[in-house]
Amino acid sequence: QVQLQESGPGLVKPSQTLSLTCSVSGGSMNSGYHYWSWIRQPAGKGLEWIGRISTSGSATSNPSLESRVTISIDTSQDLFSLKLTSVTAADTAVYYCARRATWGPEYFDSWGQGTLVTVSS
Amino acid sequence: SSELTQDPAVSVALGQTVRITCQGDSLRAFSANWYQQKPGQAPLLVIYDKKHRPSGIPARFSGSGSGTTASLTITGAQAEDEADYYCDSRDSSGYHVVFGGGTKVTVL
């Protein structure tokens, strides 16, 4: 059973860059048909898809965030990363990494536990 | 704003049946998935590709859909089913994932 674990600073100052890493264990990132994704959830609110990357390095992101988002992947180390630039208080949220199955239908079949990132000076 | 619309909240008596809906134009072309999220936990997949249950998900959870609407039904709701439920699918472009706003299910 694959496991995902987010890591990174829990506090980021406004206008700076939020950087998170998701470590994947229990299976190779290159096995199967999957996208590796980031999702966030502000306190008391719903889920927002940030973006995803394939093992070939092809990335796409939410149009509302794409000017600030960079997603990268290192399959040799079984991890992928998120950078979100020019953060504001509105970016304060629990950030999840997740695996999206793409073998036919698409769905998120594994999630990290989530990590809270607070944007504050 | 979300391209998938869900009712914010529903309630169901213990042991009764509740249906949650998810509406969006993209559902004509792409199937919906459903996730259960309890406080302080990551979402858990309960239905994928409109009607399929992952292993380990109780049979009281079922999914269906037609046209622009997908539905999640809990038949014989249990106290542990009290949670937020989110649908997801692709947006109208087909390139991006979109979530519904979520439905809070209260079991009375």
PDB file of C-alpha atoms in Angstrom:
ATOM      1  CA  GLN A   1       0.000   0.000   0.000  1.00  0.00           C
ATOM      2  CA  VAL A   2       1.563   3.279  -1.079  1.00  0.00           C
ATOM      3  CA  GLN A   3       1.980   5.959   1.565  1.00  0.00           C
ATOM      4  CA  LEU A   4       2.465   9.691   1.068  1.00  0.00           C
ATOM      5  CA  GLN A   5       3.928  12.149   3.554  1.00  0.00           C
ATOM      6  CA  GLU A   6       4.080  15.925   3.224  1.00  0.00           C
ATOM      7  CA  SER A   7       6.917  17.923   4.717  1.00  0.00           C
ATOM      8  CA  GLY A   8       7.939  21.558   4.815  1.00  0.00           C
ATOM      9  CA  PRO A   9       7.749  24.746   6.845  1.00  0.00           C
ATOM     10  CA  GLY A  10       4.538  25.309   8.758  1.00  0.00           C
ATOM     11  CA  LEU A  11       4.946  29.080   8.697  1.00  0.00           C
ATOM     12  CA  VAL A  12       5.687  31.262   5.689  1.00  0.00           C
ATOM     13  CA  LYS A  13       5.881  35.032   5.570  1.00  0.00           C
ATOM     14  CA  PRO A  14       3.678  37.010   3.174  1.00  0.00           C
ATOM     15  CA  SER A  15       5.187  37.565  -0.289  1.00  0.00           C
ATOM     16  CA  GLN A  16       7.587  34.653   0.203  1.00  0.00           C
ATOM     17  CA  THR A  17       7.538  31.200  -1.411  1.00  0.00           C
ATOM     18  CA  LEU A  18       5.799  28.201   0.086  1.00  0.00           C
ATOM     19  CA  SER A  19       7.763  24.989  -0.528  1.00  0.00           C
ATOM     20  CA  LEU A  20       6.503  21.504   0.269  1.00  0.00           C
ATOM     21  CA  THR A  21       7.728  18.014  -0.517  1.00  0.00           C
ATOM     22  CA  CYS A  22       5.758  14.783  -0.686  1.00  0.00           C
ATOM     23  CA  SER A  23       7.650  11.558  -0.027  1.00  0.00           C
ATOM     24  CA  VAL A  24       6.203   8.383  -1.492  1.00  0.00           C
ATOM     25  CA  SER A  25       6.842   4.992   0.081  1.00  0.00           C
ATOM     26  CA  GLY A  26       5.499   1.484  -0.282  1.00  0.00           C
ATOM     27  CA  GLY A  27       5.810   1.418  -4.048  1.00  0.00           C
ATOM     28  CA  SER A  28       7.692   2.981  -6.918  1.00  0.00           C
ATOM     29  CA  MET A  29       6.325   6.198  -8.389  1.00  0.00           C
ATOM     30  CA  ASN A  30       7.007   4.732 -11.817  1.00  0.00           C
ATOM     31  CA  SER A  31       4.705   1.757 -11.386  1.00  0.00           C
ATOM     32  CA  GLY A  32       1.253   1.978 -12.862  1.00  0.00           C
ATOM     33  CA  TYR A  33      -0.640   4.870 -14.308  1.00  0.00           C
ATOM     34  CA  HIS A  34      -0.657   7.781 -11.865  1.00  0.00           C
ATOM     35  CA  TYR A  35      -0.504  11.500 -11.557  1.00  0.00           C
ATOM     36  CA  TRP A  36       1.014  13.024  -8.420  1.00  0.00           C
ATOM     37  CA  SER A  37      -1.068  15.884  -7.116  1.00  0.00           C
ATOM     38  CA  TRP A  38      -1.342  18.713  -4.628  1.00  0.00           C
ATOM     39  CA  ILE A  39      -4.622  19.743  -3.026  1.00  0.00           C
ATOM     40  CA  ARG A  40      -5.298  22.273  -0.314  1.00  0.00           C
ATOM     41  CA  GLN A  41      -8.051  23.039   2.158  1.00  0.00           C
ATOM     42  CA  PRO A  42      -8.415  26.290   4.112  1.00  0.00           C
ATOM     43  CA  ALA A  43      -9.789  25.841   7.608  1.00  0.00           C
ATOM     44  CA  GLY A  44     -13.514  25.156   7.510  1.00  0.00           C
ATOM     45  CA  LYS A  45     -13.628  25.221   3.711  1.00  0.00           C
ATOM     46  CA  GLY A  46     -13.636  22.798   0.835  1.00  0.00           C
ATOM     47  CA  LEU A  47     -10.938  21.081  -1.175  1.00  0.00           C
ATOM     48  CA  GLU A  48      -9.085  22.937  -3.913  1.00  0.00           C
ATOM     49  CA  TRP A  49      -6.989  21.156  -6.538  1.00  0.00           C
ATOM     50  CA  ILE A  50      -3.638  22.889  -6.993  1.00  0.00           C
ATOM     51  CA  GLY A  51      -2.062  20.803  -9.725  1.00  0.00           C
ATOM     52  CA  ARG A  52      -0.414  17.570 -10.734  1.00  0.00           C
ATOM     53  CA  ILE A  53       2.624  16.099 -12.379  1.00  0.00           C
ATOM     54  CA  SER A  54       3.254  12.868 -14.229  1.00  0.00           C
ATOM     55  CA  THR A  55       6.335  10.701 -13.813  1.00  0.00           C
ATOM     56  CA  SER A  56       7.540  12.069 -17.154  1.00  0.00           C
ATOM     57  CA  GLY A  57       7.531  15.532 -15.631  1.00  0.00           C
ATOM     58  CA  SER A  58       4.495  16.911 -17.436  1.00  0.00           C
ATOM     59  CA  ALA A  59       2.712  19.288 -15.068  1.00  0.00           C
ATOM     60  CA  THR A  60      -0.533  21.189 -15.096  1.00  0.00           C
ATOM     61  CA  SER A  61      -2.171  23.338 -12.469  1.00  0.00           C
ATOM     62  CA  ASN A  62      -5.340  25.114 -11.461  1.00  0.00           C
ATOM     63  CA  PRO A  63      -5.825  28.112 -13.771  1.00  0.00           C
ATOM     64  CA  SER A  64      -6.492  30.287 -10.727  1.00  0.00           C
ATOM     65  CA  LEU A  65      -3.036  29.480  -9.328  1.00  0.00           C
ATOM     66  CA  GLU A  66      -0.898  28.564 -12.337  1.00  0.00           C
ATOM     67  CA  SER A  67       1.059  31.828 -12.448  1.00  0.00           C
ATOM     68  CA  ARG A  68       2.385  31.092  -8.942  1.00  0.00           C
ATOM     69  CA  VAL A  69       2.665  27.299  -8.937  1.00  0.00           C
ATOM     70  CA  THR A  70       5.584  25.061  -9.822  1.00  0.00           C
ATOM     71  CA  ILE A  71       5.356  21.303  -9.369  1.00  0.00           C
ATOM     72  CA  SER A  72       8.413  19.119  -9.842  1.00  0.00           C
ATOM     73  CA  ILE A  73       9.210  15.444  -9.451  1.00  0.00           C
ATOM     74  CA  ASP A  74      12.236  13.276  -8.643  1.00  0.00           C
ATOM     75  CA  THR A  75      11.325   9.661  -9.282  1.00  0.00           C
ATOM     76  CA  SER A  76      14.823   8.477  -8.301  1.00  0.00           C
ATOM     77  CA  GLN A  77      14.063   9.622  -4.779  1.00  0.00           C
ATOM     78  CA  ASP A  78      10.312   8.907  -4.913  1.00  0.00           C
ATOM     79  CA  LEU A  79       9.259  12.447  -4.150  1.00  0.00           C
ATOM     80  CA  PHE A  80       7.518  15.398  -5.729  1.00  0.00           C
ATOM     81  CA  SER A  81       7.378  19.023  -4.690  1.00  0.00           C
ATOM     82  CA  LEU A  82       5.243  22.142  -4.711  1.00  0.00           C
ATOM     83  CA  LYS A  83       6.369  25.746  -4.843  1.00  0.00           C
ATOM     84  CA  LEU A  84       3.825  28.533  -4.489  1.00  0.00           C
ATOM     85  CA  THR A  85       5.213  32.036  -4.860  1.00  0.00           C
ATOM     86  CA  SER A  86       4.052  35.405  -3.545  1.00  0.00           C
ATOM     87  CA  VAL A  87       1.909  33.912  -0.811  1.00  0.00           C
ATOM     88  CA  THR A  88      -0.723  35.826   1.118  1.00  0.00           C
ATOM     89  CA  ALA A  89      -2.942  34.988   4.068  1.00  0.00           C
ATOM     90  CA  ALA A  90      -5.393  33.471   1.584  1.00  0.00           C
ATOM     91  CA  ASP A  91      -2.877  30.681   0.975  1.00  0.00           C
ATOM     92  CA  THR A  92      -3.118  29.532   4.591  1.00  0.00           C
ATOM     93  CA  ALA A  93      -4.460  25.991   4.430  1.00  0.00           C
ATOM     94  CA  VAL A  94      -3.847  22.313   5.031  1.00  0.00           C
ATOM     95  CA  TYR A  95      -1.909  21.083   2.020  1.00  0.00           C
ATOM     96  CA  TYR A  96      -2.328  17.482   0.911  1.00  0.00           C
ATOM     97  CA  CYS A  97      -0.363  15.466  -1.569  1.00  0.00           C
ATOM     98  CA  ALA A  98      -2.254  12.678  -3.281  1.00  0.00           C
ATOM     99  CA  ARG A  99      -1.927  10.026  -5.966  1.00  0.00           C
ATOM    100  CA  ARG A 100      -4.400  10.098  -8.812  1.00  0.00           C
ATOM    101  CA  ALA A 101      -5.014   6.836 -10.595  1.00  0.00           C
ATOM    102  CA  THR A 102      -5.264   7.285 -14.366  1.00  0.00           C
ATOM    103  CA  TRP A 103      -5.573   3.746 -15.706  1.00  0.00           C
ATOM    104  CA  GLY A 104      -8.950   4.547 -17.228  1.00  0.00           C
ATOM    105  CA  PRO A 105     -11.147   6.450 -14.837  1.00  0.00           C
ATOM    106  CA  GLU A 106      -9.312   9.026 -12.777  1.00  0.00           C
ATOM    107  CA  TYR A 107      -9.565   9.312  -9.002  1.00  0.00           C
ATOM    108  CA  PHE A 108      -7.462  10.068  -5.929  1.00  0.00           C
ATOM    109  CA  ASP A 109      -6.727   6.702  -4.349  1.00  0.00           C
ATOM    110  CA  SER A 110      -4.076   7.640  -1.791  1.00  0.00           C
ATOM    111  CA  TRP A 111      -3.597  10.785   0.274  1.00  0.00           C
ATOM    112  CA  GLY A 112      -1.007  12.137   2.653  1.00  0.00           C
ATOM    113  CA  GLN A 113      -2.122  13.142   6.118  1.00  0.00           C
ATOM    114  CA  GLY A 114      -1.861  16.820   5.234  1.00  0.00           C
ATOM    115  CA  THR A 115       0.313  19.593   6.580  1.00  0.00           C
ATOM    116  CA  LEU A 116      -0.857  22.971   7.834  1.00  0.00           C
ATOM    117  CA  VAL A 117       0.852  25.958   6.299  1.00  0.00           C
ATOM    118  CA  THR A 118       0.170  29.351   7.837  1.00  0.00           C
ATOM    119  CA  VAL A 119       1.058  32.546   6.035  1.00  0.00           C
ATOM    120  CA  SER A 120       1.815  35.229   8.583  1.00  0.00           C
ATOM    121  CA  SER A 121       4.475  37.751   9.431  1.00  0.00           C
TER     122      SER A 121
ATOM    123  CA  SER B   1     -16.209  29.155  -7.551  1.00  0.00           C
ATOM    124  CA  SER B   2     -16.614  25.458  -8.224  1.00  0.00           C
ATOM    125  CA  GLU B   3     -17.844  23.965 -11.490  1.00  0.00           C
ATOM    126  CA  LEU B   4     -19.408  21.172  -9.422  1.00  0.00           C
ATOM    127  CA  THR B   5     -22.286  22.092  -7.135  1.00  0.00           C
ATOM    128  CA  GLN B   6     -23.279  20.259  -3.976  1.00  0.00           C
ATOM    129  CA  ASP B   7     -25.857  21.026  -1.324  1.00  0.00           C
ATOM    130  CA  PRO B   8     -24.010  22.376   1.729  1.00  0.00           C
ATOM    131  CA  ALA B   9     -25.653  20.116   4.284  1.00  0.00           C
ATOM    132  CA  VAL B  10     -28.101  17.260   4.699  1.00  0.00           C
ATOM    133  CA  SER B  11     -29.273  15.253   7.678  1.00  0.00           C
ATOM    134  CA  VAL B  12     -30.452  11.678   7.956  1.00  0.00           C
ATOM    135  CA  ALA B  13     -31.940   9.626  10.746  1.00  0.00           C
ATOM    136  CA  LEU B  14     -29.877   6.700  11.946  1.00  0.00           C
ATOM    137  CA  GLY B  15     -30.551   3.684   9.744  1.00  0.00           C
ATOM    138  CA  GLN B  16     -32.292   5.674   7.047  1.00  0.00           C
ATOM    139  CA  THR B  17     -31.202   6.510   3.505  1.00  0.00           C
ATOM    140  CA  VAL B  18     -29.653   9.743   2.286  1.00  0.00           C
ATOM    141  CA  ARG B  19     -28.693  10.824  -1.208  1.00  0.00           C
ATOM    142  CA  ILE B  20     -26.120  13.518  -1.935  1.00  0.00           C
ATOM    143  CA  THR B  21     -25.925  15.088  -5.359  1.00  0.00           C
ATOM    144  CA  CYS B  22     -23.217  16.754  -7.410  1.00  0.00           C
ATOM    145  CA  GLN B  23     -24.147  18.815 -10.445  1.00  0.00           C
ATOM    146  CA  GLY B  24     -22.007  20.136 -13.258  1.00  0.00           C
ATOM    147  CA  ASP B  25     -21.910  20.312 -17.026  1.00  0.00           C
ATOM    148  CA  SER B  26     -18.605  18.438 -17.175  1.00  0.00           C
ATOM    149  CA  LEU B  27     -20.336  15.364 -15.738  1.00  0.00           C
ATOM    150  CA  ARG B  28     -21.851  14.767 -19.163  1.00  0.00           C
ATOM    151  CA  ALA B  29     -18.364  13.821 -20.353  1.00  0.00           C
ATOM    152  CA  PHE B  30     -16.479  12.780 -17.220  1.00  0.00           C
ATOM    153  CA  SER B  31     -17.454  10.535 -14.344  1.00  0.00           C
ATOM    154  CA  ALA B  32     -17.533  11.627 -10.719  1.00  0.00           C
ATOM    155  CA  ASN B  33     -15.769  10.279  -7.670  1.00  0.00           C
ATOM    156  CA  TRP B  34     -16.788  10.669  -4.047  1.00  0.00           C
ATOM    157  CA  TYR B  35     -14.664  11.208  -0.957  1.00  0.00           C
ATOM    158  CA  GLN B  36     -15.541  11.088   2.716  1.00  0.00           C
ATOM    159  CA  GLN B  37     -13.692  13.417   5.068  1.00  0.00           C
ATOM    160  CA  LYS B  38     -13.948  13.304   8.837  1.00  0.00           C
ATOM    161  CA  PRO B  39     -12.611  16.120  11.038  1.00  0.00           C
ATOM    162  CA  GLY B  40      -8.842  16.238  11.149  1.00  0.00           C
ATOM    163  CA  GLN B  41      -8.450  13.491   8.563  1.00  0.00           C
ATOM    164  CA  ALA B  42      -7.508  13.291   4.920  1.00  0.00           C
ATOM    165  CA  PRO B  43     -10.290  12.499   2.470  1.00  0.00           C
ATOM    166  CA  LEU B  44     -11.054   8.839   1.790  1.00  0.00           C
ATOM    167  CA  LEU B  45     -12.250   7.556  -1.567  1.00  0.00           C
ATOM    168  CA  VAL B  46     -15.672   5.887  -1.211  1.00  0.00           C
ATOM    169  CA  ILE B  47     -16.883   5.761  -4.834  1.00  0.00           C
ATOM    170  CA  TYR B  48     -14.910   6.053  -8.062  1.00  0.00           C
ATOM    171  CA  ASP B  49     -15.970   6.255 -11.695  1.00  0.00           C
ATOM    172  CA  LYS B  50     -19.564   7.073 -10.763  1.00  0.00           C
ATOM    173  CA  LYS B  51     -20.526   3.755  -9.175  1.00  0.00           C
ATOM    174  CA  HIS B  52     -17.572   1.607  -8.158  1.00  0.00           C
ATOM    175  CA  ARG B  53     -16.682   0.952  -4.526  1.00  0.00           C
ATOM    176  CA  PRO B  54     -13.028   0.527  -3.499  1.00  0.00           C
ATOM    177  CA  SER B  55     -12.249  -2.510  -1.415  1.00  0.00           C
ATOM    178  CA  GLY B  56     -13.015  -1.971   2.248  1.00  0.00           C
ATOM    179  CA  ILE B  57     -15.835   0.525   1.668  1.00  0.00           C
ATOM    180  CA  PRO B  58     -19.142  -0.742   3.101  1.00  0.00           C
ATOM    181  CA  ALA B  59     -21.819  -1.803   0.656  1.00  0.00           C
ATOM    182  CA  ARG B  60     -24.202   0.808   2.085  1.00  0.00           C
ATOM    183  CA  PHE B  61     -22.336   3.357  -0.043  1.00  0.00           C
ATOM    184  CA  SER B  62     -23.429   3.429  -3.670  1.00  0.00           C
ATOM    185  CA  GLY B  63     -23.047   5.801  -6.559  1.00  0.00           C
ATOM    186  CA  SER B  64     -25.009   6.633  -9.670  1.00  0.00           C
ATOM    187  CA  GLY B  65     -25.353   9.362 -12.199  1.00  0.00           C
ATOM    188  CA  SER B  66     -26.969  10.598 -15.363  1.00  0.00           C
ATOM    189  CA  GLY B  67     -26.465  13.669 -17.469  1.00  0.00           C
ATOM    190  CA  THR B  68     -25.123  16.525 -15.396  1.00  0.00           C
ATOM    191  CA  THR B  69     -25.808  14.951 -12.000  1.00  0.00           C
ATOM    192  CA  ALA B  70     -23.904  12.390  -9.947  1.00  0.00           C
ATOM    193  CA  SER B  71     -25.275  10.945  -6.724  1.00  0.00           C
ATOM    194  CA  LEU B  72     -23.914   9.242  -3.644  1.00  0.00           C
ATOM    195  CA  THR B  73     -26.407   7.219  -1.615  1.00  0.00           C
ATOM    196  CA  ILE B  74     -25.912   5.909   1.882  1.00  0.00           C
ATOM    197  CA  THR B  75     -28.460   3.183   2.578  1.00  0.00           C
ATOM    198  CA  GLY B  76     -28.890   2.554   6.305  1.00  0.00           C
ATOM    199  CA  ALA B  77     -26.740   5.434   7.535  1.00  0.00           C
ATOM    200  CA  GLN B  78     -24.579   4.751  10.561  1.00  0.00           C
ATOM    201  CA  ALA B  79     -23.259   7.182  13.136  1.00  0.00           C
ATOM    202  CA  GLU B  80     -19.759   6.776  11.698  1.00  0.00           C
ATOM    203  CA  ASP B  81     -20.975   8.043   8.316  1.00  0.00           C
ATOM    204  CA  GLU B  82     -21.289  11.561   9.728  1.00  0.00           C
ATOM    205  CA  ALA B  83     -18.718  13.481   7.701  1.00  0.00           C
ATOM    206  CA  ASP B  84     -18.162  15.871   4.827  1.00  0.00           C
ATOM    207  CA  TYR B  85     -18.535  14.376   1.381  1.00  0.00           C
ATOM    208  CA  TYR B  86     -16.899  15.784  -1.734  1.00  0.00           C
ATOM    209  CA  CYS B  87     -17.340  14.922  -5.380  1.00  0.00           C
ATOM    210  CA  ASP B  88     -14.617  15.454  -7.942  1.00  0.00           C
ATOM    211  CA  SER B  89     -14.288  15.182 -11.675  1.00  0.00           C
ATOM    212  CA  ARG B  90     -12.588  17.003 -14.491  1.00  0.00           C
ATOM    213  CA  ASP B  91     -13.549  20.520 -15.434  1.00  0.00           C
ATOM    214  CA  SER B  92     -15.163  21.485 -18.716  1.00  0.00           C
ATOM    215  CA  SER B  93     -11.767  21.758 -20.422  1.00  0.00           C
ATOM    216  CA  GLY B  94     -10.957  18.203 -19.378  1.00  0.00           C
ATOM    217  CA  TYR B  95      -7.445  19.153 -18.310  1.00  0.00           C
ATOM    218  CA  HIS B  96      -7.997  20.057 -14.683  1.00  0.00           C
ATOM    219  CA  VAL B  97      -9.524  18.483 -11.607  1.00  0.00           C
ATOM    220  CA  VAL B  98     -12.372  20.220  -9.847  1.00  0.00           C
ATOM    221  CA  PHE B  99     -14.037  19.468  -6.533  1.00  0.00           C
ATOM    222  CA  GLY B 100     -17.572  20.151  -5.455  1.00  0.00           C
ATOM    223  CA  GLY B 101     -18.023  22.449  -2.499  1.00  0.00           C
ATOM    224  CA  GLY B 102     -18.779  19.557  -0.177  1.00  0.00           C
ATOM    225  CA  THR B 103     -21.851  18.306   1.676  1.00  0.00           C
ATOM    226  CA  LYS B 104     -21.908  17.930   5.431  1.00  0.00           C
ATOM    227  CA  VAL B 105     -23.902  14.849   6.395  1.00  0.00           C
ATOM    228  CA  THR B 106     -25.334  14.765   9.896  1.00  0.00           C
ATOM    229  CA  VAL B 107     -26.686  11.485  11.271  1.00  0.00           C
ATOM    230  CA  LEU B 108     -29.445  12.145  13.778  1.00  0.00           C
TER     231      LEU B 108
END
